[in-house]
CSV table of C-alpha atoms and ligand atoms in Angstrom, one decimal:
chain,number,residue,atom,x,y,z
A,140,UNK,CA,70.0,-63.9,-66.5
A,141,UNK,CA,67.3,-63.6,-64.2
A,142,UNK,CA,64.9,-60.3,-64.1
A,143,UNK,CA,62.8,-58.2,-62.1
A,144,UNK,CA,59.8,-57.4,-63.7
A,145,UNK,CA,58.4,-54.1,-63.1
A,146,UNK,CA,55.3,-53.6,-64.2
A,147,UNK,CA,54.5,-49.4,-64.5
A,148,UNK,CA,58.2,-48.7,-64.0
A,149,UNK,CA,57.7,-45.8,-66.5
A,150,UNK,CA,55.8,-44.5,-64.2
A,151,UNK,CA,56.4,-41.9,-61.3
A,152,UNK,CA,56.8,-44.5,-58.5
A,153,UNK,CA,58.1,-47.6,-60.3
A,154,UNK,CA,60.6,-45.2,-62.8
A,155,UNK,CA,62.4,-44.4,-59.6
A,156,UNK,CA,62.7,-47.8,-58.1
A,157,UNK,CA,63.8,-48.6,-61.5
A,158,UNK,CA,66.9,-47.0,-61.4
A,159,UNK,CA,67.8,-47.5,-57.8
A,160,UNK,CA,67.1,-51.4,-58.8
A,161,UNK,CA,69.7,-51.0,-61.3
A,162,UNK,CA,71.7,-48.8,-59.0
A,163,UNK,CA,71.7,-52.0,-57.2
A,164,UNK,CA,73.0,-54.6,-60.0
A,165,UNK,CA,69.4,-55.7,-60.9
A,166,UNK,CA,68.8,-56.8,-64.3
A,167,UNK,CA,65.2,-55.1,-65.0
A,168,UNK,CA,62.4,-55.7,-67.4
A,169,UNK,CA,59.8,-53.0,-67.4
A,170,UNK,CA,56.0,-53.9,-68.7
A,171,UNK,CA,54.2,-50.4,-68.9
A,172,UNK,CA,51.3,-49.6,-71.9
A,173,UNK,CA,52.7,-45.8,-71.4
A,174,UNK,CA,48.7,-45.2,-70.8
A,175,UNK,CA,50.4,-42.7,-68.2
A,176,UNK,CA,54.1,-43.4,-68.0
A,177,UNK,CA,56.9,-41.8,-69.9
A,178,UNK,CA,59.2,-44.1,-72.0
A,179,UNK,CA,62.1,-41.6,-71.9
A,180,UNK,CA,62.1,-42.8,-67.8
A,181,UNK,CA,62.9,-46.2,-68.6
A,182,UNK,CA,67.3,-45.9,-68.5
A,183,UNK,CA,69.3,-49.1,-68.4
A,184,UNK,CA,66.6,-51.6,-67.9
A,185,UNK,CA,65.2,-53.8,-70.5
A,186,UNK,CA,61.3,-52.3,-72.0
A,187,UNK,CA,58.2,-54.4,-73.4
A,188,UNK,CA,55.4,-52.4,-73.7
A,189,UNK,CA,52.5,-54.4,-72.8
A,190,UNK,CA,49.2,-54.1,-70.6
A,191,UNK,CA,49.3,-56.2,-67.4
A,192,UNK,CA,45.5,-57.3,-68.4
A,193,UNK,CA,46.6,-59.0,-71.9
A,194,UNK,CA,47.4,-62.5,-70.7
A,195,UNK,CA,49.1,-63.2,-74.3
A,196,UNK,CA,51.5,-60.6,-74.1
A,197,UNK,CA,52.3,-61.2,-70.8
A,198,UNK,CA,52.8,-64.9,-71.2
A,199,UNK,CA,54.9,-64.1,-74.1
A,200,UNK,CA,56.9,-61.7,-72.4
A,201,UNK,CA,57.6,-64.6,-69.5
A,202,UNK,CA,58.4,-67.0,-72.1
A,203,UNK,CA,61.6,-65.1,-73.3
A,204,UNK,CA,62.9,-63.8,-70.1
A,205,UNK,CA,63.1,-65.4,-67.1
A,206,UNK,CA,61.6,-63.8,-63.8
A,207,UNK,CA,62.5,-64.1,-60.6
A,208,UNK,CA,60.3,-61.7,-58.8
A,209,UNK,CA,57.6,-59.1,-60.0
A,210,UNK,CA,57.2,-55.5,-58.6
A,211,UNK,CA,53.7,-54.5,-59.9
A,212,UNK,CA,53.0,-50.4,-59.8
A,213,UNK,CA,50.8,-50.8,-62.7
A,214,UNK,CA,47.4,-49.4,-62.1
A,215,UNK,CA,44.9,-46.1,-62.2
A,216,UNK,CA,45.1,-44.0,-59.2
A,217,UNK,CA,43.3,-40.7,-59.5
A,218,UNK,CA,41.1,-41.4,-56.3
A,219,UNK,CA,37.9,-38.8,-57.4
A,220,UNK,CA,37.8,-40.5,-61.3
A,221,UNK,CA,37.4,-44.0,-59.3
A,222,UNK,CA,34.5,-43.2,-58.1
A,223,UNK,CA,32.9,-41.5,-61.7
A,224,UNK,CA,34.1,-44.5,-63.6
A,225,UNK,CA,34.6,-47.6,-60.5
A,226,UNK,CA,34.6,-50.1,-63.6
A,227,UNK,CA,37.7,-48.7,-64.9
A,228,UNK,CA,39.5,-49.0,-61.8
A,229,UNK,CA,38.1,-52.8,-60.7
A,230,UNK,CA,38.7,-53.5,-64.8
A,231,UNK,CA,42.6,-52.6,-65.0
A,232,UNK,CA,43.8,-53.1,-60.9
A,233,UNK,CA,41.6,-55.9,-59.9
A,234,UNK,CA,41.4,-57.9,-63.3
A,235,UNK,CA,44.6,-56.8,-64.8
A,236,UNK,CA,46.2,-57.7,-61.6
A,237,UNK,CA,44.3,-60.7,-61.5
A,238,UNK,CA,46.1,-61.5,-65.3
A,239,UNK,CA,48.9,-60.7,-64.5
A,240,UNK,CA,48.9,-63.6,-61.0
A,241,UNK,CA,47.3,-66.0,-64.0
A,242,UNK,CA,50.8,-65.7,-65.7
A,243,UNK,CA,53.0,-65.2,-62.9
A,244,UNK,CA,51.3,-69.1,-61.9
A,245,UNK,CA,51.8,-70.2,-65.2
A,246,UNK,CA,56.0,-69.6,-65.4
A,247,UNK,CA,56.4,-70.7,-61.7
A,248,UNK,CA,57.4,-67.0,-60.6
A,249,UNK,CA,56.1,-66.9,-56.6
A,250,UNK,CA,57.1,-63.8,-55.3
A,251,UNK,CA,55.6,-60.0,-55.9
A,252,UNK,CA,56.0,-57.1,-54.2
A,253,UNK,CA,52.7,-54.9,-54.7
A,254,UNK,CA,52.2,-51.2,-54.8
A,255,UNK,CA,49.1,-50.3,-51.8
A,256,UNK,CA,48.0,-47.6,-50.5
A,257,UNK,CA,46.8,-45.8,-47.3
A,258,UNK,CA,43.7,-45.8,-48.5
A,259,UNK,CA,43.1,-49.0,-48.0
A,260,UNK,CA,42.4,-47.8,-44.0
A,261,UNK,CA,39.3,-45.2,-45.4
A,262,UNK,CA,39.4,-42.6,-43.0
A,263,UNK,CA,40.5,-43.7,-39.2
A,264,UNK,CA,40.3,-42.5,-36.2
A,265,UNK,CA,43.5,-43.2,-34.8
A,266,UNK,CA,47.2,-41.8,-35.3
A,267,UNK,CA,49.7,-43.2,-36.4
A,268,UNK,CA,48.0,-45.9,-38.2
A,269,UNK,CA,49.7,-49.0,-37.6
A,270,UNK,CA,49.2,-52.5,-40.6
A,271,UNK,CA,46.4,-53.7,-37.8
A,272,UNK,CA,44.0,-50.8,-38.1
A,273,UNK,CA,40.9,-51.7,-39.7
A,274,UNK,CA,41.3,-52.2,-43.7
A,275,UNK,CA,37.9,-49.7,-44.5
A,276,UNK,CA,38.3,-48.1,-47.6
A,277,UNK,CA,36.1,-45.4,-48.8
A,278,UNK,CA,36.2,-44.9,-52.4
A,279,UNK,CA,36.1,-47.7,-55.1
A,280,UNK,CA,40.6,-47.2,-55.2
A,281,UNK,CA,40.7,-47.5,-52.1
A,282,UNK,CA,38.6,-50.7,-52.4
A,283,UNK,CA,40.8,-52.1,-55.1
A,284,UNK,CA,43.9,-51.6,-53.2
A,285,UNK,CA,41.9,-53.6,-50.6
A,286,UNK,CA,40.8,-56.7,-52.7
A,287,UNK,CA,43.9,-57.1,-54.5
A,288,UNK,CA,45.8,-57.6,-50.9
A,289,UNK,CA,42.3,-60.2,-49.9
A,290,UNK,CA,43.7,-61.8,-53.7
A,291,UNK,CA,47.9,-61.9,-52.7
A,292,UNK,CA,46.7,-63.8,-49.2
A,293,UNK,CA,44.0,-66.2,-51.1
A,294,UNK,CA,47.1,-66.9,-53.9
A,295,UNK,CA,49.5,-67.5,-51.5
A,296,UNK,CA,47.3,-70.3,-49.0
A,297,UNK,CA,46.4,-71.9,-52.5
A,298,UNK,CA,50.0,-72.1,-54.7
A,299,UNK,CA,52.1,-70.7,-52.0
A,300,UNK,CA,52.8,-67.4,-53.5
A,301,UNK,CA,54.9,-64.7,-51.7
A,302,UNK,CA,54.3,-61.3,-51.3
A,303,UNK,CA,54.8,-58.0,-49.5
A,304,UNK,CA,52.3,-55.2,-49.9
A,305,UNK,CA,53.4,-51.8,-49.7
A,306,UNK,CA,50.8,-49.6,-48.6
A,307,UNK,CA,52.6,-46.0,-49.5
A,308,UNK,CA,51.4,-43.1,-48.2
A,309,UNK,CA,51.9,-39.6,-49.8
A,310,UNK,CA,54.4,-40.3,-52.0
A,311,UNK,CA,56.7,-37.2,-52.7
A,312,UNK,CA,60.0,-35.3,-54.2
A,313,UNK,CA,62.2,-36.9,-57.1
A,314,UNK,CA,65.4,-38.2,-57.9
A,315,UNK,CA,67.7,-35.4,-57.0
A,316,UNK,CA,69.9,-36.4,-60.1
A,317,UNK,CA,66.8,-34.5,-61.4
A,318,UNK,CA,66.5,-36.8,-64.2
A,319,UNK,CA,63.3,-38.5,-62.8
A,320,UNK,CA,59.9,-36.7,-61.4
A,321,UNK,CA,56.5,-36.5,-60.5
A,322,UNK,CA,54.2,-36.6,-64.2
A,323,UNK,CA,50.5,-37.1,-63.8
A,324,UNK,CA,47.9,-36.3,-66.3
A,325,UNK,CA,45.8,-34.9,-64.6
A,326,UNK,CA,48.0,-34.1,-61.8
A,327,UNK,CA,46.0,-33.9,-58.4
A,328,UNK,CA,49.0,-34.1,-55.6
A,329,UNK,CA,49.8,-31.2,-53.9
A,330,UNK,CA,53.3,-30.7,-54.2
A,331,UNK,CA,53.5,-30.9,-57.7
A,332,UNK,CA,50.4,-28.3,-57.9
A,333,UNK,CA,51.6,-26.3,-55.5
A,334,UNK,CA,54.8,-26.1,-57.8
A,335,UNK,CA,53.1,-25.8,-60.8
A,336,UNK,CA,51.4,-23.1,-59.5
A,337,UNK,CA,54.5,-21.5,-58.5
A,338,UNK,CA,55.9,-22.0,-62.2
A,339,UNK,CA,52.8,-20.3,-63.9
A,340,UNK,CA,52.3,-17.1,-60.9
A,341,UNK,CA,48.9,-17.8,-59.9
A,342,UNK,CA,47.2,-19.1,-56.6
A,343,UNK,CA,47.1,-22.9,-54.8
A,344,UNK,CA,44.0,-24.1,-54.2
A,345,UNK,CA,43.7,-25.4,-50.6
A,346,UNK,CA,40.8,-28.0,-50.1
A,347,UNK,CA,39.2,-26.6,-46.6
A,348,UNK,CA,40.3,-24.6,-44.2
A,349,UNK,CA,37.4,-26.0,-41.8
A,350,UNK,CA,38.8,-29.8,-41.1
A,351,UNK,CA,39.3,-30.7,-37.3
A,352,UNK,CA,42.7,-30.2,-37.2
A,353,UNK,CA,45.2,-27.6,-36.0
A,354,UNK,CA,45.0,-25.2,-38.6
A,355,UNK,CA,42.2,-26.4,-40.0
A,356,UNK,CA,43.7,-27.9,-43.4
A,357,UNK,CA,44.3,-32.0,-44.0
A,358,UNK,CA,47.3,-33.3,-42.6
A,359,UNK,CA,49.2,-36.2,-44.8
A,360,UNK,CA,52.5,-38.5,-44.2
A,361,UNK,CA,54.7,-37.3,-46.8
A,362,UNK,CA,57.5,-40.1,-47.9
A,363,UNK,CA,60.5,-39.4,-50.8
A,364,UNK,CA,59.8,-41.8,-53.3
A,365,UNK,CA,63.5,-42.5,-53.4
A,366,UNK,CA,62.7,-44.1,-49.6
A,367,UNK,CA,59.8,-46.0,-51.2
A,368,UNK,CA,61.9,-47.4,-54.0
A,369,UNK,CA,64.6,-48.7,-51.1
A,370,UNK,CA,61.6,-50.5,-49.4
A,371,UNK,CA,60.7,-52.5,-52.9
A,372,UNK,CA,64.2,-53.7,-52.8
A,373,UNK,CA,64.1,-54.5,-49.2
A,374,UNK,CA,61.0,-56.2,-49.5
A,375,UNK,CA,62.2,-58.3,-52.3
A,376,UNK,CA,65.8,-59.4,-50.3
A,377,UNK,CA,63.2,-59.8,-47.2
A,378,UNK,CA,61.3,-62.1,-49.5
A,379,UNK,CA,64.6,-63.9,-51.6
A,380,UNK,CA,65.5,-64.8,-47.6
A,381,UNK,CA,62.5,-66.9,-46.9
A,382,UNK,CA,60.1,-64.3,-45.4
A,383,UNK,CA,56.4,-64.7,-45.1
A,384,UNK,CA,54.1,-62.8,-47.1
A,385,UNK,CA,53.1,-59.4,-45.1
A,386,UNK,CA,51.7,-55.8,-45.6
A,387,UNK,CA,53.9,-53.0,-44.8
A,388,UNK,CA,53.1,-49.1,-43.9
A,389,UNK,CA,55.7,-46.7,-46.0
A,390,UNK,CA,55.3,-43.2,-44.2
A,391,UNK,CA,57.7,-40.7,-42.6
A,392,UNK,CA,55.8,-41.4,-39.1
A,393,UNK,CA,55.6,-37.2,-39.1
A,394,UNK,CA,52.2,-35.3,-40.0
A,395,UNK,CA,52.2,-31.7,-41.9
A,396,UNK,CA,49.4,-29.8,-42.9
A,397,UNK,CA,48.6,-28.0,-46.3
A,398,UNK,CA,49.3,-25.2,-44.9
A,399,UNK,CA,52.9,-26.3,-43.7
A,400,UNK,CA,53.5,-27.9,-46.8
A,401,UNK,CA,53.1,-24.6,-48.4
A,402,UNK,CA,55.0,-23.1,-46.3
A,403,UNK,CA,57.9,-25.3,-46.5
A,404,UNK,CA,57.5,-24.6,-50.4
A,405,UNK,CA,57.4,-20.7,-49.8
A,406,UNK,CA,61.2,-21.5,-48.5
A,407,UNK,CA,62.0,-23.7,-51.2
A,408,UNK,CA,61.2,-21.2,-53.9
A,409,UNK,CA,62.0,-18.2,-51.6
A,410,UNK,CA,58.8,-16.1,-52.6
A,411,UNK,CA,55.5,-16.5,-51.1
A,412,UNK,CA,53.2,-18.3,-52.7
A,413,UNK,CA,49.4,-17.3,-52.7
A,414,UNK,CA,46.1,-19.6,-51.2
A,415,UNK,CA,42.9,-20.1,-52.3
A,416,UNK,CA,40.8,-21.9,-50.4
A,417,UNK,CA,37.7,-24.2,-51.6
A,418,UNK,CA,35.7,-26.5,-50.5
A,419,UNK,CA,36.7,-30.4,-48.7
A,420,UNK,CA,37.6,-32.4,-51.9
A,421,UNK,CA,35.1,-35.6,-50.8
A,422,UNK,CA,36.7,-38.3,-49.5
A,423,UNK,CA,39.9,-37.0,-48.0
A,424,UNK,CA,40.6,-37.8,-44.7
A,425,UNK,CA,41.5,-35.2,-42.1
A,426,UNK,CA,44.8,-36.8,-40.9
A,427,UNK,CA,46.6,-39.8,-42.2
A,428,UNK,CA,49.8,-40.3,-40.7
A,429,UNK,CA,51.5,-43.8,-40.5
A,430,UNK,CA,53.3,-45.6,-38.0
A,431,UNK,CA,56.6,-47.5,-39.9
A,432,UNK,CA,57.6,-49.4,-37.2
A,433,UNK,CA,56.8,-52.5,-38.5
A,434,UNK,CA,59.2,-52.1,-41.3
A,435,UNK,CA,61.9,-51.1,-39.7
A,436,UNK,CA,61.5,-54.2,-37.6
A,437,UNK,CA,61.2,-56.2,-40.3
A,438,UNK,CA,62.7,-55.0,-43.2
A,439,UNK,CA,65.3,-53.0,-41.3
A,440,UNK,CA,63.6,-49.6,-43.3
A,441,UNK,CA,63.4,-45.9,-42.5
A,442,UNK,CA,63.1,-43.3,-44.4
A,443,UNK,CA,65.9,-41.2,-44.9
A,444,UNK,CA,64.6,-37.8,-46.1
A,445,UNK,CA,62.8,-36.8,-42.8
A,446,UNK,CA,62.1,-33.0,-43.5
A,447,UNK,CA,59.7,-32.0,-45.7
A,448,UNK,CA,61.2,-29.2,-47.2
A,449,UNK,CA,64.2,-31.4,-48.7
A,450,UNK,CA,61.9,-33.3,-49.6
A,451,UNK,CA,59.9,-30.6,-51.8
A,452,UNK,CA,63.4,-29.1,-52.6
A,453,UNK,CA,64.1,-32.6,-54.7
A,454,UNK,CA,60.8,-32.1,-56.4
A,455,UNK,CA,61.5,-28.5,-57.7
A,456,UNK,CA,65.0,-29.2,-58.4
A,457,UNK,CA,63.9,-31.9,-61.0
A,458,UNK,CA,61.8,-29.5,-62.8
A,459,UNK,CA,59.8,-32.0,-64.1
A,460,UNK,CA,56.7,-31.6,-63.0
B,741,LIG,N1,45.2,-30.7,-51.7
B,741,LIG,C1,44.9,-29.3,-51.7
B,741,LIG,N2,45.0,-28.7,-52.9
B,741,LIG,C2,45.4,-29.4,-54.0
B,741,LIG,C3,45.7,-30.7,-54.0
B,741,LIG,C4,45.6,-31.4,-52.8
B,741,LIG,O1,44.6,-28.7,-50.7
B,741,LIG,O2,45.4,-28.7,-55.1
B,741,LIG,C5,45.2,-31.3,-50.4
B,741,LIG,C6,44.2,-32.5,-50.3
B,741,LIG,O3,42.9,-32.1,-50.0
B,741,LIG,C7,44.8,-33.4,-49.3
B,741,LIG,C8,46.3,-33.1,-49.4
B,741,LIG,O4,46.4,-31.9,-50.1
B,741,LIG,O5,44.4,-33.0,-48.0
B,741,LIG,C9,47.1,-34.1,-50.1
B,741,LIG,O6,46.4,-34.4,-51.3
B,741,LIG,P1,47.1,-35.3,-52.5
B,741,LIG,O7,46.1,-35.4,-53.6
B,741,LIG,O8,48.5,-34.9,-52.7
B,741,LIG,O9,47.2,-36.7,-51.7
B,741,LIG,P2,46.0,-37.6,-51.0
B,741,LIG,O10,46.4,-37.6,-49.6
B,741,LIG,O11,44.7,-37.2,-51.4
B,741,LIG,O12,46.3,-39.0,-51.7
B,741,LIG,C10,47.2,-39.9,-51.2
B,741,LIG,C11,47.6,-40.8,-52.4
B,741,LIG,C12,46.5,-41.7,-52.8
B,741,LIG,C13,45.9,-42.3,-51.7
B,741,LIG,C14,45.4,-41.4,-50.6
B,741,LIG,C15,44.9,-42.1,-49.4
B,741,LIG,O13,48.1,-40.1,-53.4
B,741,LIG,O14,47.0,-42.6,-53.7
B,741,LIG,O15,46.6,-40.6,-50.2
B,741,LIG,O16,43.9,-41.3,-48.9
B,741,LIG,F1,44.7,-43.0,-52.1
């Protein structure tokens, strides 16, 4: 039998492509340390708890089951703690990715599809960003994001490896079997806040009101997760056909601000839901909104949950927050 290995599939992100990989008839193998995720995620897939950065338990783990293909979500993303503790963040995405390549080499396995970011683009000037803007990130994840795509290219000219890099942008809502959902400790996304908030009657913080936008508050690309987990498995058909390694935008294509996404909450919950601002969090950009049109060229993708509200509706229908 031949697996896809998913490393961090107990994780918010790779739980869900998880099942809809299984949903598909994959066999999966999940390699998660449960630093973050949640074991009770992992349903019908095969589990080997192991850190991407230990090349002996990874080489192990290759020597009993046979891989065809690796999705790797492992990895820290709390964007402010990259930049108090950088070390962390080069040490477990750039080396542990780095360890896990080493293997990957080792057992002949030549295809990966890898978790990016938009923050790989820093903070441009143009909208929508298309995969040829400028790669300039800003903050050491941003930067790791970055050098691990510089290390898929460098592995593929040398031993031919092939990858697709997924560079997600806001990544949202849950599984509406409402099994799945969005866990971070500390959580720092602003659905899940603004629900949490909800749940425990007390205000949302809103980072500025002064940014040089519309209303004045950051606009973001927000993307169901489900929609990202049906690009892995795209990506890794594009990739079982022959296709070249490439990098891939996963947005809606549509902007909304904090202050729209808390309204489209306040309709969700059907209350209103009190704002406090504060100041800019640094770093955040004042719009990021992709352009998708090169995967749905390519890998014949597009998200399907286009409103925002569904989209928040899935979140607070999983309760899991
Ligand atoms: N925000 C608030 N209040 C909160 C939390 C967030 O106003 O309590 C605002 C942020 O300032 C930002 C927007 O809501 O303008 C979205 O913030 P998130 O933290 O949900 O998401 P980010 O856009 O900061 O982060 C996302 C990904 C990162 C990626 C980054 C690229 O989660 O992995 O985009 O800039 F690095």
């Amino acid at each position: 039998m031949e697996y896809v290995l998913v490393t961090g599939g107990a994780g918010y992100i790779g739980s869900h492509t998880v099942r809809r990989l299984v949903g598909a008839g994959y066999s999966v193998l999940v390699v998660d340390d449960l630093s973050s995720g949640r074991g009770e995620a992992v349903r019908n897939a095969s589990f080997e708890k192991g850190y991407i950065g230990d090349a002996a338990r990874l080489e192990e783990v290759f020597g009993r089951y046979k891989v065809s293909a690796v999705m790797h979500f492992a990895g820290n993303i709390v964007v402010s703690e990259s930049s108090t503790d950088p070390l962390k963040y080069y040490g477990n995405n750039v080396s542990g990715t780095i360890t896990l390549l080493s293997a990957m080499q080792k057992f002949g396995v030549d295809k990966m599809i890898f978790s990016s970011s938009a923050a790989v683009y820093g903070s441009p000037d143009k909208t929508p960003i298309e995969e040829s803007t400028a790669v300039k990130p800003v903050n050491p994840y941003g930067r790791t994001k970055a050098m691990i795509e510089t290390i898929l290219a460098d592995c593929d000219s040398a031993h031919g490896l092939k990858y697709v890099s997924l560079r997600y942008f806001n990544a949202a809502g849950a599984d509406p079997s409402g099994e799945l959902g969005e866990h971070h400790n500390p959580e720092t996304h602003l659905i899940p806040l603004i629900l949490k908030a909800v749940f425990e009657n007390r205000p949302v913080s809103v980072f500025g009101n002064d940014y040089p936008t519309p209303d004045g508050t950051c606009v973001r690309d927000y993307v169901h997760v489900n929609d990202i987990a049906d690009a892995h498995i795209l990506a890794l058909k594009y990739l079982a056909d022959g296709g070249e390694s490439n990098v891939f935008n996963l947005g809606g294509g549509t902007g909304y601000s904090v202050k729209e996404v808390i309204k489209a909450a306040e309709k969700v919950v059907g209350k209103k839901i009190e704002v406090k601002f504060e100041d800019w969090r640094p770093g955040d950009p004042p719009v990021l909104v992709a352009s998708y049109a090169k995967a749905k060229r390519m890998l014949g993708w597009e998200p399907k949950y286009r409103n925002i509200e569904e989209i928040i509706q899935t979140a607070y229908r999983s309760k899991l927050i």
